PDB file of C-alpha atoms in Angstrom:
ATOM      1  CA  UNK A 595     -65.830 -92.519 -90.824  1.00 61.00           C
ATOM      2  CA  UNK A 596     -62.645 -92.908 -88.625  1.00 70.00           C
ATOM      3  CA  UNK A 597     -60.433 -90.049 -87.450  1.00 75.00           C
ATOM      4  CA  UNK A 598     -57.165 -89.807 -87.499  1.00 81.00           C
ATOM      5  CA  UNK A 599     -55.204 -89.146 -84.193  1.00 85.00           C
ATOM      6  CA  UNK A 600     -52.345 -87.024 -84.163  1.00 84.00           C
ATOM      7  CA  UNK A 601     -49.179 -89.178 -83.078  1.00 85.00           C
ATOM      8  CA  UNK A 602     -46.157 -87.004 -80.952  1.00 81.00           C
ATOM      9  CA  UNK A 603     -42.785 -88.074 -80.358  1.00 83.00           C
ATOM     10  CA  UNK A 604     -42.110 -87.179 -76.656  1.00 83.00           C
ATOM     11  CA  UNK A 605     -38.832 -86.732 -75.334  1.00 87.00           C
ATOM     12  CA  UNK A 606     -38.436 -86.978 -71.177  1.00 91.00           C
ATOM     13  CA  UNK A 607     -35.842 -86.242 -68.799  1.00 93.00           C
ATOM     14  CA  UNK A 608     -35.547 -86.625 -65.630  1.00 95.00           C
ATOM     15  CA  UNK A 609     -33.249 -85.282 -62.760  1.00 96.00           C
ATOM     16  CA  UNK A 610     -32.533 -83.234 -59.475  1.00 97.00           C
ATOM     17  CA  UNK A 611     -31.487 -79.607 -59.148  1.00 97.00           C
ATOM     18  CA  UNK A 612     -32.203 -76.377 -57.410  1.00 97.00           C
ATOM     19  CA  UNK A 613     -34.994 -74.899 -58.303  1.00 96.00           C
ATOM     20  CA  UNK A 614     -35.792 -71.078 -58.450  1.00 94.00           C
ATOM     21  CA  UNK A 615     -37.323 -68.274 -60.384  1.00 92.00           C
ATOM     22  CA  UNK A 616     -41.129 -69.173 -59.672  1.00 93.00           C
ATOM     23  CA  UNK A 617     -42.818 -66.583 -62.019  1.00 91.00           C
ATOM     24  CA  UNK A 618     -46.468 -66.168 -63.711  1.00 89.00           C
ATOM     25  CA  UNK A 619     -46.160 -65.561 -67.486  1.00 87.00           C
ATOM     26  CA  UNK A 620     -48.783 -63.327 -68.590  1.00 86.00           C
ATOM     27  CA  UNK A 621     -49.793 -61.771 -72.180  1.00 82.00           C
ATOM     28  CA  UNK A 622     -48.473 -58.616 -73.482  1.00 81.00           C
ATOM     29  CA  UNK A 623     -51.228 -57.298 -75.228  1.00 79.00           C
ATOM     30  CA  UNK A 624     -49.898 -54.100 -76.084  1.00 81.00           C
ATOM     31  CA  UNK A 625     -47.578 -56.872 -78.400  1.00 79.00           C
ATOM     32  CA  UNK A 626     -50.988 -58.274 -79.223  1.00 80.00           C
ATOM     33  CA  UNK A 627     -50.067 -61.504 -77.224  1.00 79.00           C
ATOM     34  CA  UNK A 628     -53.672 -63.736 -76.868  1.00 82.00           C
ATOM     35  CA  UNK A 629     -51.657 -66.458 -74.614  1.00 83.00           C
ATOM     36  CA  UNK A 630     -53.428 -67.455 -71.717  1.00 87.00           C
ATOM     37  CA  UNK A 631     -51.124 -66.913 -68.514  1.00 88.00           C
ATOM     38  CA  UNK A 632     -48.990 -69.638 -67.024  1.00 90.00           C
ATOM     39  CA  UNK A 633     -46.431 -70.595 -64.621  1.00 92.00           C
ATOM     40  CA  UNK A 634     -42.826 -70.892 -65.078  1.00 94.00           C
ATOM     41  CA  UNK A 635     -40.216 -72.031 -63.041  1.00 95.00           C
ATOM     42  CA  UNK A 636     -36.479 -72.552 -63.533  1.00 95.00           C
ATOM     43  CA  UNK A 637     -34.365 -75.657 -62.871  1.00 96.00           C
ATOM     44  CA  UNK A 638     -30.256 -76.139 -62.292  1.00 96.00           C
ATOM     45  CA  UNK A 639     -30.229 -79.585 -62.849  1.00 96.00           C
ATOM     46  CA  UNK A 640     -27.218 -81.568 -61.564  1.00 97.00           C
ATOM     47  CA  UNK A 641     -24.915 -83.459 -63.307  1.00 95.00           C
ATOM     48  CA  UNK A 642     -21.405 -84.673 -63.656  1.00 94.00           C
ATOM     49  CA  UNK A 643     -19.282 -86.517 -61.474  1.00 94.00           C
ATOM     50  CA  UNK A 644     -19.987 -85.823 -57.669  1.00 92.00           C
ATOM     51  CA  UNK A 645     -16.440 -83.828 -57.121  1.00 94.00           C
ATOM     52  CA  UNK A 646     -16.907 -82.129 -60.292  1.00 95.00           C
ATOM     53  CA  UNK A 647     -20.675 -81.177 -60.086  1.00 95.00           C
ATOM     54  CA  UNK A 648     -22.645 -79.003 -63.646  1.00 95.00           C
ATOM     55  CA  UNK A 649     -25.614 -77.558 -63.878  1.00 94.00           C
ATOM     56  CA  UNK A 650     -27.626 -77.370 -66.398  1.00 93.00           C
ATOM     57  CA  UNK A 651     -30.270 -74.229 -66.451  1.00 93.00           C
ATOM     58  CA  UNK A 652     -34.069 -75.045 -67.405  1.00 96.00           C
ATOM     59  CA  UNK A 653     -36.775 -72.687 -67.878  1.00 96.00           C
ATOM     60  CA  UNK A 654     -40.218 -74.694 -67.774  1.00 97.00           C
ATOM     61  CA  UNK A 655     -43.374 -74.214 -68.339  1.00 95.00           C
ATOM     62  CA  UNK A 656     -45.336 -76.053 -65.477  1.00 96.00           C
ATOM     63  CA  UNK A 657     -47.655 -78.420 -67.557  1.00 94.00           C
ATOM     64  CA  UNK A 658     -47.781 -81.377 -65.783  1.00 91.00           C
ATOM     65  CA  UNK A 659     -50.768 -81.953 -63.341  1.00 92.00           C
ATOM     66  CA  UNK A 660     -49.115 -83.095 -60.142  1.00 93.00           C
ATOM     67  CA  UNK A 661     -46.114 -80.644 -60.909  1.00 94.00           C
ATOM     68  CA  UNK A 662     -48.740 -77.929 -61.109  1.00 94.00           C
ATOM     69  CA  UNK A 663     -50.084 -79.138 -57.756  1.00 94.00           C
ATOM     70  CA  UNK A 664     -46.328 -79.952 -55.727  1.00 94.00           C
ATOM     71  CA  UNK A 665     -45.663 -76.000 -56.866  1.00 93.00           C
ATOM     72  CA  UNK A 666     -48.397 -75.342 -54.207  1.00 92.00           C
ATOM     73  CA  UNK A 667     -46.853 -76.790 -51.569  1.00 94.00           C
ATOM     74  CA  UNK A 668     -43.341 -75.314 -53.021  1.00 95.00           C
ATOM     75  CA  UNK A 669     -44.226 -71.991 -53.579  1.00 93.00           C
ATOM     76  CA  UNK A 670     -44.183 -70.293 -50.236  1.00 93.00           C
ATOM     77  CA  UNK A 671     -40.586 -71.560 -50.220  1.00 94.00           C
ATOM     78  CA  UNK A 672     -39.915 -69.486 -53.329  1.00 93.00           C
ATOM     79  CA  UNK A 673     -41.771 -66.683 -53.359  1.00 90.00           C
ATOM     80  CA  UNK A 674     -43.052 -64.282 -50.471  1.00 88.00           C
ATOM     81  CA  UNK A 675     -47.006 -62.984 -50.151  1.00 86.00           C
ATOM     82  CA  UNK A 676     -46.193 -60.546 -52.530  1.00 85.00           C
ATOM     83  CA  UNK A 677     -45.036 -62.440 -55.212  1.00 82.00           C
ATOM     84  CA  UNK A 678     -41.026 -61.494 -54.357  1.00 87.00           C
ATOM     85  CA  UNK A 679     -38.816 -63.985 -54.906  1.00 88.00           C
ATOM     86  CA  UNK A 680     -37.335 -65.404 -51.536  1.00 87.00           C
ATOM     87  CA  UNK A 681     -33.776 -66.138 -52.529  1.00 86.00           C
ATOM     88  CA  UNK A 682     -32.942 -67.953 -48.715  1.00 90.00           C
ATOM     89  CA  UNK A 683     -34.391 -70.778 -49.343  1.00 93.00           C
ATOM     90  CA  UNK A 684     -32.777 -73.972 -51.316  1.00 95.00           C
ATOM     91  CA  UNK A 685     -35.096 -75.921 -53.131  1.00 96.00           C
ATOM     92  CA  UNK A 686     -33.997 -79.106 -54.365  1.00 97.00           C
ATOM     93  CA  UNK A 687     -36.178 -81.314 -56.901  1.00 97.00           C
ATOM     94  CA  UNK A 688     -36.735 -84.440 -58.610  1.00 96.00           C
ATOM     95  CA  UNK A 689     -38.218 -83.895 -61.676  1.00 96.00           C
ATOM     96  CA  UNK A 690     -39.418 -84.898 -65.206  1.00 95.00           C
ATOM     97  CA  UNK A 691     -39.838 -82.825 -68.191  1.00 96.00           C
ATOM     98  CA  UNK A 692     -40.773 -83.193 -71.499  1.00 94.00           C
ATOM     99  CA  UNK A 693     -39.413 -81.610 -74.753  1.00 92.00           C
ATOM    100  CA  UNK A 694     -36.597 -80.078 -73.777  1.00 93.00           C
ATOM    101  CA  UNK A 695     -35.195 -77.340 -76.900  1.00 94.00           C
ATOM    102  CA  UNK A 696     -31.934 -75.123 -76.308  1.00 95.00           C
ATOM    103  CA  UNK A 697     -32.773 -71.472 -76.703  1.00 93.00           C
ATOM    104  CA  UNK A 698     -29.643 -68.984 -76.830  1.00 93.00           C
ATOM    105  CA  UNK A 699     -29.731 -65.526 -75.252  1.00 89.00           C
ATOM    106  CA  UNK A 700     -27.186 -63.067 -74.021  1.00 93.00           C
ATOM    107  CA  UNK A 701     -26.591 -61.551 -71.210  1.00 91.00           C
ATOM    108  CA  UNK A 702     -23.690 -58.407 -70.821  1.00 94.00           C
ATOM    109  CA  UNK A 703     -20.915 -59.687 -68.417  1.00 89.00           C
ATOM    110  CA  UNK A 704     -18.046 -56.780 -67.575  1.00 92.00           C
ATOM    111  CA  UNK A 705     -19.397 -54.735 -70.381  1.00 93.00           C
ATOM    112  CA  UNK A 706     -18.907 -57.572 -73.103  1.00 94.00           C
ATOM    113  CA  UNK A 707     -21.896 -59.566 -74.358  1.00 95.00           C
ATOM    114  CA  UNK A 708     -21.703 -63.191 -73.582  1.00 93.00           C
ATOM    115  CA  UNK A 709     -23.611 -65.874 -74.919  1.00 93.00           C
ATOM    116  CA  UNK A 710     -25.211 -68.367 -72.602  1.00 89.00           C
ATOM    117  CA  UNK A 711     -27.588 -71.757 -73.208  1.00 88.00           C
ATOM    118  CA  UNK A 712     -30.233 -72.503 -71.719  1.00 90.00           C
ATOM    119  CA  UNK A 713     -33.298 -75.532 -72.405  1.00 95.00           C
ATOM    120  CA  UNK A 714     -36.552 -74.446 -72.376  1.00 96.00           C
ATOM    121  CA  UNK A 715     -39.475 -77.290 -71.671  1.00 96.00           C
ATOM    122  CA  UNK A 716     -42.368 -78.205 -70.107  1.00 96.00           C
ATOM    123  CA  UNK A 717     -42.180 -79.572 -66.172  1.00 97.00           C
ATOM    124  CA  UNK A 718     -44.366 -82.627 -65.861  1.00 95.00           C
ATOM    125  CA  UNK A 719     -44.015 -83.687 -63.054  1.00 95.00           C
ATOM    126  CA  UNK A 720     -41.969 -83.483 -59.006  1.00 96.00           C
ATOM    127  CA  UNK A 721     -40.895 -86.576 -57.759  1.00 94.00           C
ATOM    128  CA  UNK A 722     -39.522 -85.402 -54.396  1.00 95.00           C
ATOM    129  CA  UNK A 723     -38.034 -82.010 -52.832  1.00 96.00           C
ATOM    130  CA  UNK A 724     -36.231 -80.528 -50.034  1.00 96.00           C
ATOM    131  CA  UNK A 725     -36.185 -77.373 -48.713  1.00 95.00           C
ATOM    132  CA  UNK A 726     -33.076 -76.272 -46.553  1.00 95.00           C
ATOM    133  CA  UNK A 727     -32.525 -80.007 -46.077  1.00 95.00           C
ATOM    134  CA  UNK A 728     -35.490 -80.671 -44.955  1.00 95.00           C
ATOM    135  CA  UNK A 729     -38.197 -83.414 -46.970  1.00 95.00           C
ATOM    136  CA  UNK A 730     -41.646 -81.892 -48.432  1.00 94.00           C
ATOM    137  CA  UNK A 731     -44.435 -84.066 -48.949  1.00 92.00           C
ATOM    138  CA  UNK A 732     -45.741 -83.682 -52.798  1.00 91.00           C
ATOM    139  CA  UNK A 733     -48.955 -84.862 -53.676  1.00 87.00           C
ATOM    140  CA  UNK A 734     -48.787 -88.352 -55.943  1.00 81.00           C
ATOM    141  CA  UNK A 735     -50.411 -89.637 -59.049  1.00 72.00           C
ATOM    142  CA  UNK A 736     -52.958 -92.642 -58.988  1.00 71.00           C
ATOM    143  CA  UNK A 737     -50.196 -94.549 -61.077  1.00 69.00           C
ATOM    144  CA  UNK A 738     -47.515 -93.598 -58.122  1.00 70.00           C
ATOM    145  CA  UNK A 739     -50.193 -94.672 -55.134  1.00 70.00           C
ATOM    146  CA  UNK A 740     -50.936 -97.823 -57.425  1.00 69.00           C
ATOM    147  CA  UNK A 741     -47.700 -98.288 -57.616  1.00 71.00           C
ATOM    148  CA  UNK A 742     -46.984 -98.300 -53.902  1.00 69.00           C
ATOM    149  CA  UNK A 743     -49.831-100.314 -53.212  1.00 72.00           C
ATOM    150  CA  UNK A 744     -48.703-103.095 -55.246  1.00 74.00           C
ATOM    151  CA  UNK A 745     -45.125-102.772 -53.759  1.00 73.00           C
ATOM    152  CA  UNK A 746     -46.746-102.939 -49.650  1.00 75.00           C
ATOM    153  CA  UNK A 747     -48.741-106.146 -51.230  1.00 78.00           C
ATOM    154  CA  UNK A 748     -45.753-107.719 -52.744  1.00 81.00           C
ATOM    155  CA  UNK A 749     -43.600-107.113 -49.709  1.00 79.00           C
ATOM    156  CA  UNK A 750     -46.898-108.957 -47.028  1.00 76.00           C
ATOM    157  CA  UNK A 751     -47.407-111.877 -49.785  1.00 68.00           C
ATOM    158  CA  UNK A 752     -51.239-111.863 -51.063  1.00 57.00           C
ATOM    159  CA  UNK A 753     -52.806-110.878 -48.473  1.00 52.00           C
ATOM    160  CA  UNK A 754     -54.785-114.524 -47.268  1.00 54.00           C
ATOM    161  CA  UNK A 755     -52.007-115.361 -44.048  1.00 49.00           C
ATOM    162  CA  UNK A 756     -49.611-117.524 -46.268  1.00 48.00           C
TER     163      UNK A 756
END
């Protein structure tokens, strides 16, 4: 008897931007919400011309492995011992994400509601960061250290003196 494997159409993105809002997700259950908590962080990702610089907000779901991992060694840059968020600090990412979906809310500006955009998705993964400037290490994948591997062998020939 064969199964059949369910097939999914992924969409990924990928980026930099600032990111902030480092917050655990947990159940309501008084609104009989059976989730299981999770991490969330949000994202201004970068874009437009270099003079003329948009952001884009995300609010992700941190999914990904190695992105659950690099927000490790990010969060004491985002949020304090007691779980405050530490608003000093810039954080700037590389990132990938999958299945981005707009989501519209409002928010009251000068009295007058105002509604904003904003994608929700899942974070899958940190390709680099900086904190004030300054470069974090974030842990790799096997396929990034393979990667780099093959790369250091490609740039000293095979290997055999030649």
């Amino acid at each position: 008897m064969q199964t059949q494997q369910t097939q999914y159409f992924d969409l990924h993105s990928s980026g930099i931007g600032y990111m902030s809002r480092l917050r655990l997700v947990q159940p309501d259950k008084s609104k009989g919400q059976k989730f299981k908590p999770f991490w969330s962080v949000s994202i201004s990702a970068i874009c437009g011309e270099e003079n003329d610089v948009k952001y884009v907000k995300f609010d992700l779901n941190i999914k990904g492995d190695q992105a659950k991992q690099a927000m490790g060694v990010l969060k004491p840059y985002l949020v304090d011992a007691d779980g405050k968020t530490i608003d000093d600090n810039k954080v700037l990412v590389g990132f990938r994400i999958g299945d981005a979906i707009p989501e519209i809310y409002t928010v009251t500006k000068e009295g007058k509601p105002e509604q904003r955009v904003c994608l929700k998705g899942r974070l899958l993964k940190l390709t680099s960061a900086k904190v004030n400037g300054q470069v974090v290490d974030l842990p790799k994948t096997e396929h990034d250290e393979a990667k780099e591997a093959a790369a250091a062998q490609a740039a000293h020939g095979d290997g055999n003196g030649e």
